GROMACS .gro file of C-alpha atoms in nm:
model
  205
    1MET     CA    1  -0.940   0.979  -0.518
    2ILE     CA    2  -0.711   0.767  -0.690
    3TYR     CA    3  -0.376   0.659  -0.509
    4GLU     CA    4  -0.016   0.592  -0.646
    5ILE     CA    5   0.198   0.314  -0.521
    6ARG     CA    6   0.566   0.378  -0.565
    7ILE     CA    7   0.774   0.101  -0.515
    8TYR     CA    8   1.149   0.190  -0.501
    9THR     CA    9   1.425  -0.050  -0.505
   10LEU     CA   10   1.765   0.052  -0.335
   11SER     CA   11   2.090  -0.058  -0.323
   12VAL     CA   12   2.213  -0.288  -0.037
   13GLY     CA   13   2.161  -0.089   0.286
   14GLY     CA   14   2.015   0.212   0.121
   15VAL     CA   15   1.691   0.240   0.337
   16ALA     CA   16   1.819   0.447   0.613
   17GLU     CA   17   2.013   0.680   0.393
   18PHE     CA   18   1.666   0.735   0.145
   19GLU     CA   19   1.415   0.773   0.452
   20LYS     CA   20   1.658   1.023   0.631
   21ASN     CA   21   1.661   1.223   0.246
   22PHE     CA   22   1.262   1.196   0.201
   23GLY     CA   23   1.191   1.259   0.567
   24ALA     CA   24   1.392   1.571   0.537
   25VAL     CA   25   1.165   1.723   0.304
   26VAL     CA   26   0.831   1.500   0.305
   27GLU     CA   27   0.619   1.778   0.497
   28ASN     CA   28   0.697   2.030   0.222
   29ARG     CA   29   0.552   1.785  -0.012
   30MET     CA   30   0.283   1.721   0.155
   31LYS     CA   31   0.155   2.065   0.179
   32LEU     CA   32   0.123   1.984  -0.253
   33SER     CA   33  -0.091   1.630  -0.207
   34LYS     CA   34  -0.131   1.394   0.085
   35LEU     CA   35   0.082   1.110   0.164
   36VAL     CA   36  -0.104   0.787   0.286
   37GLY     CA   37   0.215   0.572   0.395
   38PHE     CA   38   0.551   0.526   0.364
   39PHE     CA   39   0.701   0.185   0.430
   40HIS     CA   40   1.057  -0.009   0.395
   41SER     CA   41   1.047  -0.396   0.337
   42GLU     CA   42   1.100  -0.625   0.605
   43ILE     CA   43   0.987  -0.965   0.500
   44GLY     CA   44   1.003  -0.999   0.070
   45ASP     CA   45   1.291  -0.836  -0.147
   46LEU     CA   46   1.442  -0.637   0.050
   47ASN     CA   47   1.597  -0.297  -0.013
   48ARG     CA   48   1.254  -0.128  -0.117
   49VAL     CA   49   1.048   0.158  -0.001
   50MET     CA   50   0.701   0.208  -0.094
   51HIS     CA   51   0.486   0.531  -0.040
   52ILE     CA   52   0.162   0.626  -0.152
   53TRP     CA   53  -0.038   0.935  -0.292
   54GLU     CA   54  -0.357   1.028  -0.291
   55TYR     CA   55  -0.465   1.222  -0.617
   56GLU     CA   56  -0.858   1.413  -0.694
   57ASP     CA   57  -0.758   1.252  -1.043
   58LEU     CA   58  -0.471   1.174  -1.275
   59ALA     CA   59  -0.504   1.575  -1.396
   60HIS     CA   60  -0.419   1.676  -1.029
   61ARG     CA   61  -0.146   1.393  -0.979
   62ALA     CA   62   0.023   1.569  -1.332
   63ARG     CA   63  -0.044   1.923  -1.187
   64VAL     CA   64   0.094   1.861  -0.840
   65ARG     CA   65   0.402   1.669  -0.994
   66ALA     CA   66   0.462   1.958  -1.241
   67GLU     CA   67   0.462   2.186  -0.893
   68ALA     CA   68   0.691   1.918  -0.706
   69LEU     CA   69   0.950   1.941  -0.946
   70LYS     CA   70   0.989   2.311  -0.971
   71GLN     CA   71   1.089   2.307  -0.607
   72PRO     CA   72   1.458   2.311  -0.505
   73TRP     CA   73   1.389   2.032  -0.240
   74TRP     CA   74   1.252   1.801  -0.484
   75PRO     CA   75   1.330   1.472  -0.559
   76PRO     CA   76   1.511   1.477  -0.208
   77LYS     CA   77   1.890   1.526  -0.255
   78GLY     CA   78   2.105   1.212  -0.245
   79ASN     CA   79   1.881   0.942  -0.308
   80GLU     CA   80   1.978   0.938  -0.662
   81ALA     CA   81   2.262   0.783  -0.607
   82ILE     CA   82   2.147   0.467  -0.414
   83LEU     CA   83   1.837   0.448  -0.647
   84GLN     CA   84   1.804   0.148  -0.854
   85LYS     CA   85   1.450   0.062  -1.009
   86GLN     CA   86   1.104   0.235  -0.994
   87ILE     CA   87   0.763   0.100  -1.028
   88SER     CA   88   0.426   0.268  -0.997
   89LYS     CA   89   0.088   0.197  -0.964
   90VAL     CA   90  -0.226   0.360  -0.974
   91ALA     CA   91  -0.526   0.220  -0.803
   92VAL     CA   92  -0.863   0.310  -0.686
   93CYS     CA   93  -1.006   0.201  -0.318
   94PRO     CA   94  -1.360  -0.048  -0.347
   95PRO     CA   95  -1.684   0.065  -0.133
   96PHE     CA   96  -1.635  -0.126   0.158
   97ARG     CA   97  -1.282   0.085   0.203
   98PRO     CA   98  -1.333   0.386   0.003
   99GLU     CA   99  -1.005   0.529   0.163
  100PRO     CA  100  -0.699   0.415   0.336
  101ARG     CA  101  -0.718   0.428   0.724
  102THR     CA  102  -0.411   0.659   0.885
  103GLY     CA  103  -0.291   0.673   1.218
  104ALA     CA  104  -0.150   0.439   1.473
  105LEU     CA  105  -0.243   0.134   1.318
  106GLY     CA  106   0.086  -0.105   1.388
  107GLY     CA  107   0.399  -0.188   1.373
  108VAL     CA  108   0.386  -0.416   1.087
  109TYR     CA  109   0.178  -0.412   0.782
  110GLU     CA  110   0.126  -0.687   0.548
  111PHE     CA  111   0.052  -0.626   0.217
  112ARG     CA  112  -0.127  -0.924  -0.007
  113THR     CA  113  -0.134  -0.846  -0.393
  114TYR     CA  114  -0.349  -1.082  -0.517
  115THR     CA  115  -0.358  -1.130  -0.908
  116LEU     CA  116  -0.711  -1.182  -1.028
  117PHE     CA  117  -0.821  -1.314  -1.384
  118PRO     CA  118  -0.914  -1.079  -1.605
  119GLY     CA  119  -1.297  -0.967  -1.557
  120LYS     CA  120  -1.338  -1.097  -1.232
  121MET     CA  121  -1.253  -0.828  -0.991
  122ASN     CA  122  -1.640  -0.765  -0.951
  123GLU     CA  123  -1.664  -1.107  -0.831
  124VAL     CA  124  -1.420  -1.065  -0.554
  125LEU     CA  125  -1.557  -0.770  -0.474
  126SER     CA  126  -1.874  -0.886  -0.430
  127ARG     CA  127  -1.781  -1.163  -0.188
  128TRP     CA  128  -1.558  -0.941   0.055
  129THR     CA  129  -1.851  -0.690   0.048
  130GLN     CA  130  -2.066  -0.981   0.221
  131HIS     CA  131  -1.804  -1.129   0.459
  132LEU     CA  132  -1.526  -0.880   0.598
  133ALA     CA  133  -1.682  -0.740   0.860
  134SER     CA  134  -1.679  -1.095   1.029
  135ARG     CA  135  -1.281  -1.045   0.973
  136GLU     CA  136  -1.244  -0.667   1.057
  137ALA     CA  137  -1.388  -0.800   1.419
  138LEU     CA  138  -1.070  -0.949   1.469
  139SER     CA  139  -0.840  -0.669   1.331
  140PRO     CA  140  -0.901  -0.392   1.103
  141LEU     CA  141  -0.827  -0.369   0.706
  142ALA     CA  142  -0.593  -0.070   0.680
  143ALA     CA  143  -0.668  -0.012   0.293
  144CYS     CA  144  -0.767  -0.212  -0.008
  145PHE     CA  145  -0.671  -0.111  -0.349
  146THR     CA  146  -0.774  -0.236  -0.733
  147THR     CA  147  -0.519  -0.136  -0.988
  148ASP     CA  148  -0.588   0.087  -1.295
  149MET     CA  149  -0.247   0.194  -1.451
  150GLY     CA  150   0.058  -0.058  -1.401
  151PRO     CA  151  -0.009  -0.410  -1.361
  152LEU     CA  152  -0.373  -0.481  -1.389
  153ASN     CA  153  -0.621  -0.723  -1.198
  154GLU     CA  154  -0.405  -0.645  -0.940
  155PHE     CA  155  -0.631  -0.648  -0.598
  156ILE     CA  156  -0.431  -0.538  -0.290
  157HIS     CA  157  -0.565  -0.551   0.083
  158VAL     CA  158  -0.329  -0.396   0.362
  159TRP     CA  159  -0.360  -0.555   0.705
  160PRO     CA  160  -0.184  -0.380   1.002
  161TYR     CA  161  -0.058  -0.578   1.325
  162LYS     CA  162   0.106  -0.493   1.638
  163ASP     CA  163   0.411  -0.745   1.529
  164LEU     CA  164   0.433  -1.081   1.386
  165ASN     CA  165   0.301  -1.280   1.646
  166HIS     CA  166  -0.017  -1.101   1.658
  167ARG     CA  167  -0.011  -1.169   1.317
  168ASP     CA  168  -0.002  -1.522   1.350
  169GLU     CA  169  -0.265  -1.535   1.600
  170ILE     CA  170  -0.510  -1.331   1.430
  171ARG     CA  171  -0.446  -1.515   1.138
  172ALA     CA  172  -0.517  -1.806   1.265
  173ALA     CA  173  -0.867  -1.671   1.430
  174SER     CA  174  -0.938  -1.586   1.090
  175HIS     CA  175  -0.938  -1.954   0.994
  176LYS     CA  176  -1.219  -2.048   1.215
  177LEU     CA  177  -1.433  -1.802   1.069
  178PRO     CA  178  -1.722  -1.982   0.856
  179ASN     CA  179  -1.694  -1.733   0.568
  180TRP     CA  180  -1.300  -1.644   0.540
  181PRO     CA  181  -1.144  -1.680   0.326
  182PRO     CA  182  -1.469  -1.505   0.158
  183GLY     CA  183  -1.481  -1.758  -0.156
  184SER     CA  184  -1.290  -1.553  -0.404
  185ARG     CA  185  -1.018  -1.807  -0.442
  186PRO     CA  186  -1.126  -1.966  -0.779
  187PHE     CA  187  -1.109  -1.613  -0.920
  188LEU     CA  188  -0.759  -1.594  -0.826
  189MET     CA  189  -0.442  -1.634  -1.080
  190SER     CA  190  -0.125  -1.578  -0.812
  191GLN     CA  191  -0.102  -1.436  -0.458
  192ASN     CA  192   0.195  -1.265  -0.320
  193SER     CA  193   0.258  -1.163   0.092
  194GLU     CA  194   0.490  -0.875   0.213
  195ILE     CA  195   0.559  -0.742   0.516
  196TRP     CA  196   0.612  -0.392   0.553
  197ALA     CA  197   0.711  -0.171   0.820
  198PRO     CA  198   0.591   0.220   0.851
  199ALA     CA  199   0.891   0.526   0.863
  200SER     CA  200   0.874   0.705   1.138
  201PHE     CA  201   0.720   1.007   0.938
  202SER     CA  202   0.434   0.747   0.758
  203PRO     CA  203   0.067   0.880   0.835
  204MET     CA  204  -0.013   0.500   0.875
  205HIS     CA  205   0.246   0.371   1.134
   0.00000   0.00000   0.00000
């Protein structure tokens, strides 16, 4: 499977309208391919939405997108007026989290994006494979992605929490673990952390 992560920057105050328009047609769109999650940014750059779609491969993605554009309800009407910028990343999941978890996982989601030095992805994946179980004893990893298209060498891990207080509690506990972080820091060029909230229709919620 591959996963397309689409991040849209909207005009100020446009999130509620965008989600309303998207939510009105999302059930029809999900008949064509699986929606993993839909979020809006709460901490970080604001006025953004993110939707994550699952496809069998790039050919499947192309077929689905072509079919969607034939429909009178796609893209959602009204959103073109508030849409300012679009970013798309195509990613795969590592063996230790071969597909994203969906369902009621948390009220807020932390998306941590680490940009690695070229050629170091396997080193990072090896360390995570060895030590993730102890970290997941504290809270689950909802999803993990490594980018294949778009910005390369990105390692994206997604952690759900009940709320920001819960996040602080779990992170404090994780710092007491003997092997967490799992020894991957020497391979990281940069780190970014953002808090996103799921939309009412998001399969990850």
